Coordinates of C-alpha atoms in Angstrom, one line a residue:
M1339 CA 0.2 0.0 0.0
G1340 CA 1.2 3.3 -0.7
H1341 CA 2.1 6.1 1.9
A1342 CA -0.1 8.9 2.6
K1343 CA 0.2 12.2 4.6
K1344 CA -2.4 14.0 6.8
V1345 CA -1.8 17.3 8.9
I1346 CA -3.8 18.1 11.8
T1347 CA -3.9 20.8 14.1
I1348 CA -4.2 20.9 18.1
H1349 CA -5.2 23.9 19.7
V1350 CA -3.8 24.4 23.3
Q1351 CA -4.6 26.9 25.9
N1352 CA -1.0 27.4 27.2
D1353 CA 2.4 26.1 27.5
R1354 CA 1.7 23.4 30.0
E1355 CA -0.9 21.7 27.7
K1356 CA 1.2 21.8 24.9
E1357 CA 4.1 20.1 27.1
E1358 CA 1.5 17.7 28.5
F1359 CA 0.2 16.7 25.0
L1360 CA 4.2 16.5 23.3
R1361 CA 5.3 14.2 26.4
E1362 CA 2.5 11.9 25.8
V1363 CA 2.5 11.8 22.0
G1364 CA 6.4 11.1 22.7
R1365 CA 5.4 7.9 24.7
L1366 CA 3.3 6.6 21.5
N1367 CA 4.9 3.5 19.7
L1368 CA 3.4 3.5 16.2
P1369 CA 4.2 2.5 12.6
A1370 CA 3.2 5.8 11.3
F1371 CA 6.0 8.6 11.4
I1372 CA 4.8 11.6 13.2
Y1373 CA 6.3 15.3 13.3
V1374 CA 4.9 18.1 15.4
H1375 CA 5.5 21.7 14.5
G1376 CA 4.8 24.0 17.5
K1377 CA 3.2 27.5 17.0
L1378 CA 2.3 30.0 19.9
D1379 CA -1.6 28.6 20.4
S1380 CA -1.4 25.4 18.4
L1381 CA 0.5 22.4 17.0
K1382 CA 0.6 21.0 13.7
V1383 CA 0.9 17.5 13.8
N1384 CA 2.0 15.8 10.5
V1385 CA 1.1 12.2 10.3
Q1386 CA 2.6 10.0 7.4
G1387 CA 2.2 6.3 6.6
T1388 CA -0.6 4.2 5.4
K1389 CA -4.1 5.1 5.4
G1390 CA -4.7 2.6 8.2
E1391 CA -1.7 3.7 10.1
I1392 CA -2.6 7.5 9.7
R1393 CA -6.2 6.3 10.8
D1394 CA -5.0 4.7 13.6
A1395 CA -2.5 7.4 14.8
V1396 CA -4.8 10.4 14.3
S1397 CA -7.0 8.5 16.4
K1398 CA -4.7 8.1 19.2
I1399 CA -3.5 11.7 19.1
M1400 CA -7.0 13.1 19.4
A1401 CA -7.7 10.6 22.3
I1402 CA -4.5 12.1 24.0
H1403 CA -5.4 15.5 23.6
S1404 CA -8.8 14.9 24.9
R1405 CA -7.1 13.0 28.2
V1406 CA -4.8 15.9 28.7
R1407 CA -7.3 18.8 28.5
A1408 CA -9.7 16.6 31.1
R1409 CA -6.8 16.3 33.5
L1410 CA -5.7 19.9 33.2
Y1411 CA -9.1 21.9 33.0
P1412 CA -11.9 21.2 35.4
D1413 CA -15.5 20.8 34.0
R1414 CA -18.6 22.9 35.0
R1415 CA -18.6 21.0 38.1
G1416 CA -15.3 21.7 38.8
L1417 CA -14.3 17.9 38.4
Y1418 CA -10.8 16.9 36.7
R1419 CA -11.0 13.6 34.8
Y1420 CA -8.2 10.9 35.3
S1421 CA -7.2 7.7 33.6
P1422 CA -5.9 5.8 36.2
D1423 CA -3.0 4.4 33.8
D1424 CA -2.0 8.1 33.4
L1425 CA -2.0 8.6 36.7
F1426 CA -0.2 5.5 37.6
R1427 CA 2.4 6.2 34.8
E1428 CA 3.2 9.5 35.7
A1429 CA 3.5 8.8 39.6
G1430 CA 5.9 5.7 38.5
V1431 CA 3.6 3.0 40.9
S1432 CA 0.6 1.4 40.4
V1433 CA -1.9 1.3 43.4
P1434 CA -5.6 -0.2 43.6
P1435 CA -7.8 2.2 42.1
T1436 CA -10.5 1.4 45.0
S1437 CA -7.6 3.1 47.6
L1438 CA -7.2 5.8 45.4
V1439 CA -11.0 6.5 45.5
R1440 CA -11.2 6.0 49.4
T1441 CA -8.2 8.3 49.8
L1442 CA -9.8 11.1 48.1
E1443 CA -13.0 10.6 50.3
L1444 CA -11.0 10.9 53.1
L1445 CA -9.5 14.3 51.9
G1446 CA -12.7 15.5 51.4
E1447 CA -12.5 15.7 47.6
T1448 CA -15.4 15.0 45.4
V1449 CA -14.6 11.9 43.5
E1450 CA -16.6 9.5 41.0
L1451 CA -15.2 6.3 39.9
N1452 CA -16.8 5.1 36.6
G1453 CA -17.1 1.4 37.2
E1454 CA -17.0 0.4 33.2
T1455 CA -14.0 2.4 32.2
G1456 CA -12.0 3.1 35.2
E1457 CA -12.0 6.6 34.7
I1458 CA -11.7 9.0 37.9
R1459 CA -13.4 12.5 38.3
T1460 CA -12.3 14.4 41.0
S1461 CA -12.0 18.1 42.5
L1462 CA -8.4 17.0 43.1
P1463 CA -5.9 18.9 40.6
W1464 CA -3.7 16.6 38.3
A1465 CA -0.3 17.6 40.1
E1466 CA -1.7 16.8 43.6
A1467 CA -3.2 13.7 42.5
V1468 CA 0.1 12.4 41.0
E1469 CA 1.7 13.0 44.5
L1470 CA -1.0 11.2 46.3
V1471 CA -0.9 8.2 44.3
R1472 CA 3.2 8.1 44.9
R1473 CA 2.0 8.6 48.8
L1474 CA -0.3 5.4 48.4
G1475 CA 2.5 3.6 46.5
D1476 CA 5.1 4.4 49.3
A1477 CA 2.9 3.2 51.9
L1478 CA 1.9 0.1 49.7
S1479 CA 5.6 -1.0 49.2
E1480 CA 6.1 -0.9 53.0
I1481 CA 3.4 -3.3 54.0
S1482 CA 2.2 -5.3 50.8
L1483 CA 4.1 -8.8 51.6
R1484 CA 2.9 -8.5 55.5
T1485 CA -0.7 -7.7 54.8
T1486 CA -3.9 -9.0 53.0
R1487 CA -5.6 -7.0 50.5
Q1488 CA -8.6 -6.3 53.1
I1489 CA -6.5 -4.6 55.7
R1490 CA -4.4 -2.9 52.9
E1491 CA -8.0 -1.2 51.9
V1492 CA -8.0 0.1 55.5
V1493 CA -4.5 1.2 56.2
L1494 CA -3.3 2.8 52.7
P1495 CA -6.2 5.4 52.5
V1496 CA -5.7 6.3 55.9
S1497 CA -1.8 6.5 55.9
A1498 CA -2.0 8.5 52.9
A1499 CA -5.0 10.9 53.9
R1500 CA -3.6 11.5 57.3
G1501 CA 0.3 11.3 56.7
I1502 CA 0.7 8.4 59.4
D1503 CA 3.2 5.7 58.8
P1504 CA 1.5 2.5 57.7
D1505 CA 3.4 0.3 60.4
E1506 CA 1.9 2.5 63.3
L1507 CA -1.6 2.2 61.9
L1508 CA -1.2 -1.7 61.6
E1509 CA -0.2 -1.7 65.1
I1510 CA -3.1 0.6 66.3
L1511 CA -5.6 -1.8 64.4
V1512 CA -4.3 -4.4 66.4
E1513 CA -4.5 -3.0 69.4
L1514 CA -8.1 -1.9 68.9
G1515 CA -8.8 -5.5 68.4
L1516 CA -9.7 -5.0 64.7
A1517 CA -6.7 -7.1 63.0
E1518 CA -4.2 -9.6 64.4
W1519 CA -1.0 -11.3 63.0
K1520 CA -1.6 -14.6 61.4
E1521 CA 1.8 -16.5 62.4
D1522 CA 1.0 -19.2 60.0
K1523 CA 0.4 -16.7 57.0
F1524 CA 3.2 -14.3 58.0
K1525 CA 0.5 -11.8 57.7
Y1526 CA -1.7 -9.0 59.2
E1527 CA -5.5 -9.4 58.6
L1528 CA -8.7 -7.9 59.6
V1529 CA -10.8 -9.6 62.3
K1530 CA -13.7 -7.4 61.3
N1531 CA -15.1 -6.2 58.0
K1532 CA -13.4 -3.2 56.3
E1533 CA -15.7 -0.5 56.5
Q1534 CA -16.2 -1.3 60.4
A1535 CA -12.5 -1.3 60.8
M1536 CA -12.0 2.0 58.8
G1537 CA -14.9 3.7 60.8
E1538 CA -13.3 2.6 64.2
L1539 CA -10.0 3.5 63.2
L1540 CA -10.7 7.0 62.1
A1541 CA -12.8 7.5 65.4
Y1542 CA -9.9 6.4 67.5
L1543 CA -7.5 9.0 65.5
S1544 CA -9.8 11.5 65.8
R1545 CA -10.1 11.0 69.6
E1546 CA -6.3 11.1 69.7
E1547 CA -6.3 14.4 68.0
D1548 CA -8.9 16.0 70.2
E1549 CA -7.0 14.7 73.4
E1550 CA -3.7 16.4 72.0
D1551 CA -5.3 19.6 71.4
E1552 CA -6.8 19.4 75.0
D1553 CA -3.4 19.1 76.0

């Protein structure tokens, strides 16, 4: 099949959008040849290849621009839209999306998870969301080998949202009778269900904070 060429124009609002878009396009691994020429408020994207390669490349380029705009600019409700894969790639770590959603809730942020696409809508800006994922990843790396998934779903959000060491939270859960160390499994696991454990742990931490304030 013969080669063809297509030029598309991507309009951008600022340098940050331009940089984010170019970085994402640079990660593409496509058979089509892509050349980008930048102007003040737009980018000319030259795509060369077979008609099929061009069609595929243009589709992915437009999808990238849509994702970049969704994470940089809030919608009418003040929510940003993120692909978890983009978040995890930017943070350099992967964490359970449910833990991320729960952490955002604990921080008082608006958050919605699309069960079909996995897309997250939240009031937390992109840079802060990336940093939050990094904090979750640090906590996960500390306790992943010594915990069950259920107990991690309690410890990770509280650790990231409250800035408390995950090992300290494990100790508190055991002290409160909400978790125990299983010698045969070499793991901590919950004694009660995760929602009840989360509720009682947060209540305990709030009491501790109140007592500190009184002192």
